[in-house]
Tab-separated table of C-alpha atoms in Angstrom:
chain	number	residue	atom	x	y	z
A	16	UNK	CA	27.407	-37.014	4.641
A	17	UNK	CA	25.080	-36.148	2.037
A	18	UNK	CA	22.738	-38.899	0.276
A	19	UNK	CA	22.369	-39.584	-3.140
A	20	UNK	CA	19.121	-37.427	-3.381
A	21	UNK	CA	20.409	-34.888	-1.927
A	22	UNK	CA	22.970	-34.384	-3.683
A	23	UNK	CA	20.592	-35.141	-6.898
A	24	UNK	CA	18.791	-32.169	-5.254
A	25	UNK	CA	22.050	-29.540	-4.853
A	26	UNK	CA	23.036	-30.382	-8.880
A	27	UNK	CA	19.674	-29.497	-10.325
A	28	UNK	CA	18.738	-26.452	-8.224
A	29	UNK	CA	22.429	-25.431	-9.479
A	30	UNK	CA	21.758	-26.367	-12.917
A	31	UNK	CA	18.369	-24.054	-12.323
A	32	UNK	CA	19.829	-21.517	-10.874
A	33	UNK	CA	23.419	-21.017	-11.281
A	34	UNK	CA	23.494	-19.569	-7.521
A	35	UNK	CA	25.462	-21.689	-4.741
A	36	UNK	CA	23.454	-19.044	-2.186
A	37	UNK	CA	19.850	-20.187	-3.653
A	38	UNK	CA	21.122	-23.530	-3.333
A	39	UNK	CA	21.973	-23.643	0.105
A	40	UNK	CA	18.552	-21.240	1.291
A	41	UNK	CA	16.502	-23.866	-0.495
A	42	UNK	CA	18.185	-26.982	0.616
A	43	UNK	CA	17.800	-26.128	4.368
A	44	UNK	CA	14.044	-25.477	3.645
A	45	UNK	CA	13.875	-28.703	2.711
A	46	UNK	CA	15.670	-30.747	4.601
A	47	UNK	CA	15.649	-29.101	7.891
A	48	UNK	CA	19.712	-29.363	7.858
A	49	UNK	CA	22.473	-27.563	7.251
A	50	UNK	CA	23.064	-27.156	3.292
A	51	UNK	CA	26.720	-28.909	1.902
A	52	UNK	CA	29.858	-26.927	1.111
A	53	UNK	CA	30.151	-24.483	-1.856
A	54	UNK	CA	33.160	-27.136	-3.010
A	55	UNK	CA	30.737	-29.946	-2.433
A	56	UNK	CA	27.858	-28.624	-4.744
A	57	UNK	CA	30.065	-27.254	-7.701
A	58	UNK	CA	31.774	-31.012	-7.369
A	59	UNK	CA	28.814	-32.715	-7.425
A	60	UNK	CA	27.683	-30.720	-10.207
A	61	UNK	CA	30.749	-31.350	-12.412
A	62	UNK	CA	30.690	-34.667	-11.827
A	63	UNK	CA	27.235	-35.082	-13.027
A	64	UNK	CA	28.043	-33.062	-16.172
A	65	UNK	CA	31.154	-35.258	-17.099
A	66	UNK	CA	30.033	-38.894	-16.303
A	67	UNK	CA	25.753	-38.076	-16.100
A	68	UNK	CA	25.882	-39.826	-12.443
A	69	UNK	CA	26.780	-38.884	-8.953
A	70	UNK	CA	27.697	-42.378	-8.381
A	71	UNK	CA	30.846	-43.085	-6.012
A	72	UNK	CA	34.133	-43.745	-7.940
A	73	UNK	CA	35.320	-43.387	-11.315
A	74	UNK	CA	32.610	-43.281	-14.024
A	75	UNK	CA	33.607	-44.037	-17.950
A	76	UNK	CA	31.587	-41.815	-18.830
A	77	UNK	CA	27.648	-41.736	-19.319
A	78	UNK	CA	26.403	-44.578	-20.909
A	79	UNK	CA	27.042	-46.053	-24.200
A	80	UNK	CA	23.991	-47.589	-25.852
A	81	UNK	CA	24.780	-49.308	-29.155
A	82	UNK	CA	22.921	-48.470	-32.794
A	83	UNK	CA	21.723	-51.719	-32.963
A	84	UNK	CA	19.605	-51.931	-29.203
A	85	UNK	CA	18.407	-48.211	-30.078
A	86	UNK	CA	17.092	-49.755	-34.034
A	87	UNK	CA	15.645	-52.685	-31.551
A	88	UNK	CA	13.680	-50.445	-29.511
A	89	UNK	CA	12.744	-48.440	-31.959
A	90	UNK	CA	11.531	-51.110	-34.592
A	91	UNK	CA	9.520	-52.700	-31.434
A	92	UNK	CA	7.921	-49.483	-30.277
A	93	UNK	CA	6.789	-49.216	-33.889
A	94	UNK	CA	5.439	-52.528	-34.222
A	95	UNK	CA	3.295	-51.891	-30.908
A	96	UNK	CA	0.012	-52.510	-31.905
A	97	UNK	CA	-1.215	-50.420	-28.620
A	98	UNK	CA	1.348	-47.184	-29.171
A	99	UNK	CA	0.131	-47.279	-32.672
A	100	UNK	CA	-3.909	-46.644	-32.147
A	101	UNK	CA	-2.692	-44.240	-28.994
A	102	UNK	CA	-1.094	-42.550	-31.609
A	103	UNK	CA	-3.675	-42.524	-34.083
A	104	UNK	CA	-5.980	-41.206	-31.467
A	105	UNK	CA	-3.883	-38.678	-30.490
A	106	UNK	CA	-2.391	-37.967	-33.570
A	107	UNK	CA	-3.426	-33.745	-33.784
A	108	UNK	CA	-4.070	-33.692	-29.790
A	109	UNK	CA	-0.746	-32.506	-28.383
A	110	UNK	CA	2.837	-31.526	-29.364
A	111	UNK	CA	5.998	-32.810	-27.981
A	112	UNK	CA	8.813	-30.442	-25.951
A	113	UNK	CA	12.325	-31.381	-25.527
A	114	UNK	CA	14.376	-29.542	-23.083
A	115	UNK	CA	17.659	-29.348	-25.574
A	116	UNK	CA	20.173	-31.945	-22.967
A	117	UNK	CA	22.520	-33.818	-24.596
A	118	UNK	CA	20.913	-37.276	-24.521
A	119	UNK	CA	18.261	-35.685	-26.404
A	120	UNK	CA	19.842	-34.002	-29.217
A	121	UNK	CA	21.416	-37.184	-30.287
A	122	UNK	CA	20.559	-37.644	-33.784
A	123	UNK	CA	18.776	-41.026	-33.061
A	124	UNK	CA	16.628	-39.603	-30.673
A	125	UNK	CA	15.910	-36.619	-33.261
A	126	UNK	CA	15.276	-38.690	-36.426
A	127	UNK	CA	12.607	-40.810	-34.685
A	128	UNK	CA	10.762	-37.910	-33.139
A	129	UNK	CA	10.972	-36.377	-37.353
A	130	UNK	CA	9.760	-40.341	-38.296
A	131	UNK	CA	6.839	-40.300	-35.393
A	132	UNK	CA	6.122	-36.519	-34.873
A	133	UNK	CA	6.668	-34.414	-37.836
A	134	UNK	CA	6.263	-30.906	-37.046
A	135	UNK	CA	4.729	-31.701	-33.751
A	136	UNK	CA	8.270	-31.560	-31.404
A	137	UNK	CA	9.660	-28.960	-29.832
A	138	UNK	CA	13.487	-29.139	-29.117
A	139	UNK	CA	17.198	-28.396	-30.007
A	140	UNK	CA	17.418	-28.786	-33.807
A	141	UNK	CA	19.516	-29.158	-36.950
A	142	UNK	CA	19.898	-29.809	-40.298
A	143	UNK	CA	17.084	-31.532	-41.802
A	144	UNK	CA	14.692	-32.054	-38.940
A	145	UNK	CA	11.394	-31.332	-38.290
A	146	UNK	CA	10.289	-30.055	-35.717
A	147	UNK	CA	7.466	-27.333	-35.204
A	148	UNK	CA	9.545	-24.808	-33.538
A	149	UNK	CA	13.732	-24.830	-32.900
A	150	UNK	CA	14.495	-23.772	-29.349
A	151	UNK	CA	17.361	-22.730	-27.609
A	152	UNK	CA	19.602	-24.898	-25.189
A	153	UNK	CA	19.692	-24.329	-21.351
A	154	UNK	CA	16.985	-21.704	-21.760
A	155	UNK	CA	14.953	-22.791	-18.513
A	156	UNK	CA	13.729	-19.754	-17.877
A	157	UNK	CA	11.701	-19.350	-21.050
A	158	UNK	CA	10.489	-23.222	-20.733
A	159	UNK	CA	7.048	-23.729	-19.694
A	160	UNK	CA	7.748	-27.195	-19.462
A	161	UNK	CA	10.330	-26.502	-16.724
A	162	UNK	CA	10.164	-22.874	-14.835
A	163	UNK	CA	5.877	-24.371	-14.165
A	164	UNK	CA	4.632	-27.791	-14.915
A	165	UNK	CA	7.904	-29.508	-13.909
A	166	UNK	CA	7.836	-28.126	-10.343
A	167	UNK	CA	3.712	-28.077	-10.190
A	168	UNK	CA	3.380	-31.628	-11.225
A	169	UNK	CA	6.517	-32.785	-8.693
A	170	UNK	CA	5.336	-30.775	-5.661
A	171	UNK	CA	1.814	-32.668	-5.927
A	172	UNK	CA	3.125	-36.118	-6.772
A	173	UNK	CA	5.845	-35.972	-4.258
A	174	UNK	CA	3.750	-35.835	-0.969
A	175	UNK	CA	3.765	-38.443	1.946
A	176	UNK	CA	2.869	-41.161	1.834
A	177	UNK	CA	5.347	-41.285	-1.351
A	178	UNK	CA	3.903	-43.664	-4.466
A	179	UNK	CA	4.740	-47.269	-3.809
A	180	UNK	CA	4.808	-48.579	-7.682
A	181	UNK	CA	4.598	-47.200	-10.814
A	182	UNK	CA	0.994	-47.434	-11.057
A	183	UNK	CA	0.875	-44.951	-8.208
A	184	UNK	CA	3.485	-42.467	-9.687
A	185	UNK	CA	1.569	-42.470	-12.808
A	186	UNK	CA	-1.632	-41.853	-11.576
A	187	UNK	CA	-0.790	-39.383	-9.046
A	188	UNK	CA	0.717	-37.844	-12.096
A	189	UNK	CA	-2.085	-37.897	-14.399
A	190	UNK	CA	-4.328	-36.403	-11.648
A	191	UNK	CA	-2.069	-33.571	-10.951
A	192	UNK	CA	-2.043	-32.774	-14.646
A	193	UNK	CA	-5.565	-32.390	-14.452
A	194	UNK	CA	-6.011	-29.867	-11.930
A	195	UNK	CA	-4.642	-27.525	-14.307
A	196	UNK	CA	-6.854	-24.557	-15.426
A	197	UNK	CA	-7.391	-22.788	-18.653
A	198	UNK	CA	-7.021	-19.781	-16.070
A	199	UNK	CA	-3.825	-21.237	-14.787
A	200	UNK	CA	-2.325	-21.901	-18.455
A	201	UNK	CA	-3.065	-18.239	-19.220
A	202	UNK	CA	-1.219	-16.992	-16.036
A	203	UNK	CA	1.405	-19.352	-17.197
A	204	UNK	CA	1.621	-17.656	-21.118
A	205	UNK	CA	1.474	-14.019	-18.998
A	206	UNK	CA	5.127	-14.951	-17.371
A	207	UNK	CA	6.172	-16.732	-20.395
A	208	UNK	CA	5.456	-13.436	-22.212
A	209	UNK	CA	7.112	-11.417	-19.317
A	210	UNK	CA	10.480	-13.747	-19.449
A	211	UNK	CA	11.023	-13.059	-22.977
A	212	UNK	CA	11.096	-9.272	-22.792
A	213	UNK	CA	13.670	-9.927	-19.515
A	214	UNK	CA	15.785	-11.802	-21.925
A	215	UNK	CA	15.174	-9.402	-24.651
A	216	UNK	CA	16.315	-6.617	-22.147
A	217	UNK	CA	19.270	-8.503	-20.701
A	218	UNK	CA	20.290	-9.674	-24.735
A	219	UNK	CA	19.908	-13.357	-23.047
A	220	UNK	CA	22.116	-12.668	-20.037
A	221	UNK	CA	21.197	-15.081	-16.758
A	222	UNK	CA	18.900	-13.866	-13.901
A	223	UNK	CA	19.475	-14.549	-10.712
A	224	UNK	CA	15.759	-14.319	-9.724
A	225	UNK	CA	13.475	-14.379	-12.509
């Protein structure tokens, strides 16, 4: 029977790359075990899109926060007297990318990043917001954030001995982060540049191995 992380793994090397075969190759690779059935995965997968778990039983759906806790948060983050000089600090030092899922395109989420980062996010768009540059849903392959630093930054972080606390995650993560190398950032632009004429070619068609 397969645990929770793995089947965490099988939905979002699916979600990646739309292949049940890639699935399977790279499961056994990394857990030394035979991969789960095709009708496993693709449930797994649809369950997660519907209900945004893989939790056993029935799920009501993914979960409901109300206006007034998200105004709460919001209000309290703003009030922060430490978010606000981070901010101030790093107020022209980096921009913001979204990755265009549902949770994020929620117009909450959108009308604080246009009240805390005009013209300095990167997401799923519309209407009246602001951000720097629109960009497509489920377009992984043309994502920086997600076809390099996502998998870079995990393989590094994600080595035994695993982090015990959050202190550890965070500063394994901020030290993988800054191995990265003007030269490696370049090399990074160079595929970026060499998905979009694939895409351009294939009039946004999906590639099984890009």
């Amino acid at each position: 029977m397969a645990t929770q992380q793995e089947k965490a793994y099988c939905v979002l090397r699916f979600e990646v790359s739309k292949s049940i075969v890639t699935v399977c190759r790279e499961f056994r690779v990394r857990f030394q075990k035979e991969a789960p059935y095709e009708n496993n995965i693709r449930r797994w997968y649809r369950q997660f899109v519907d209900s945004g778990c893989l939790c056993k039983g029935k799920s009501s759906g993914r979960p409901h926060v109300p206006h007034a806790d998200v105004e709460r948060v919001r209000e309290t983050y703003q009030r922060s007297t430490r978010k606000s000089l981070q901010l101030a600090n790093d107020s022209n030092n980096y921009i913001f990318q979204q990755d265009g899922a549902p949770p994020h395109f929620h117009s909450i989420v959108r009308g604080l990043l246009d009240l805390v980062l005009p013209q300095r996010w990167i997401g799923r768009a519309a209407g009246e917001d602001a951000p720097l540059l629109w960009w497509p849903p489920r377009s992984l392959d043309i994502t920086p954030c997600d076809f390099f630093l996502w998998w870079y930054v995990k393989d590094m972080v994600y080595v035994p001995p695993l982090p015990q606390s959050l202190q550890d995650l965070q500063n394994r993560i901020n030290r993988a982060v800054e191995t990265i190398t003007p030269e490696m950032l370049q090399r990074v632009w160079q595929v970026f540049d060499y998905r979009i004429d694939v895409c351009r070619v294939t009039k946004g068609a999906h590639i099984e191995a890009l």
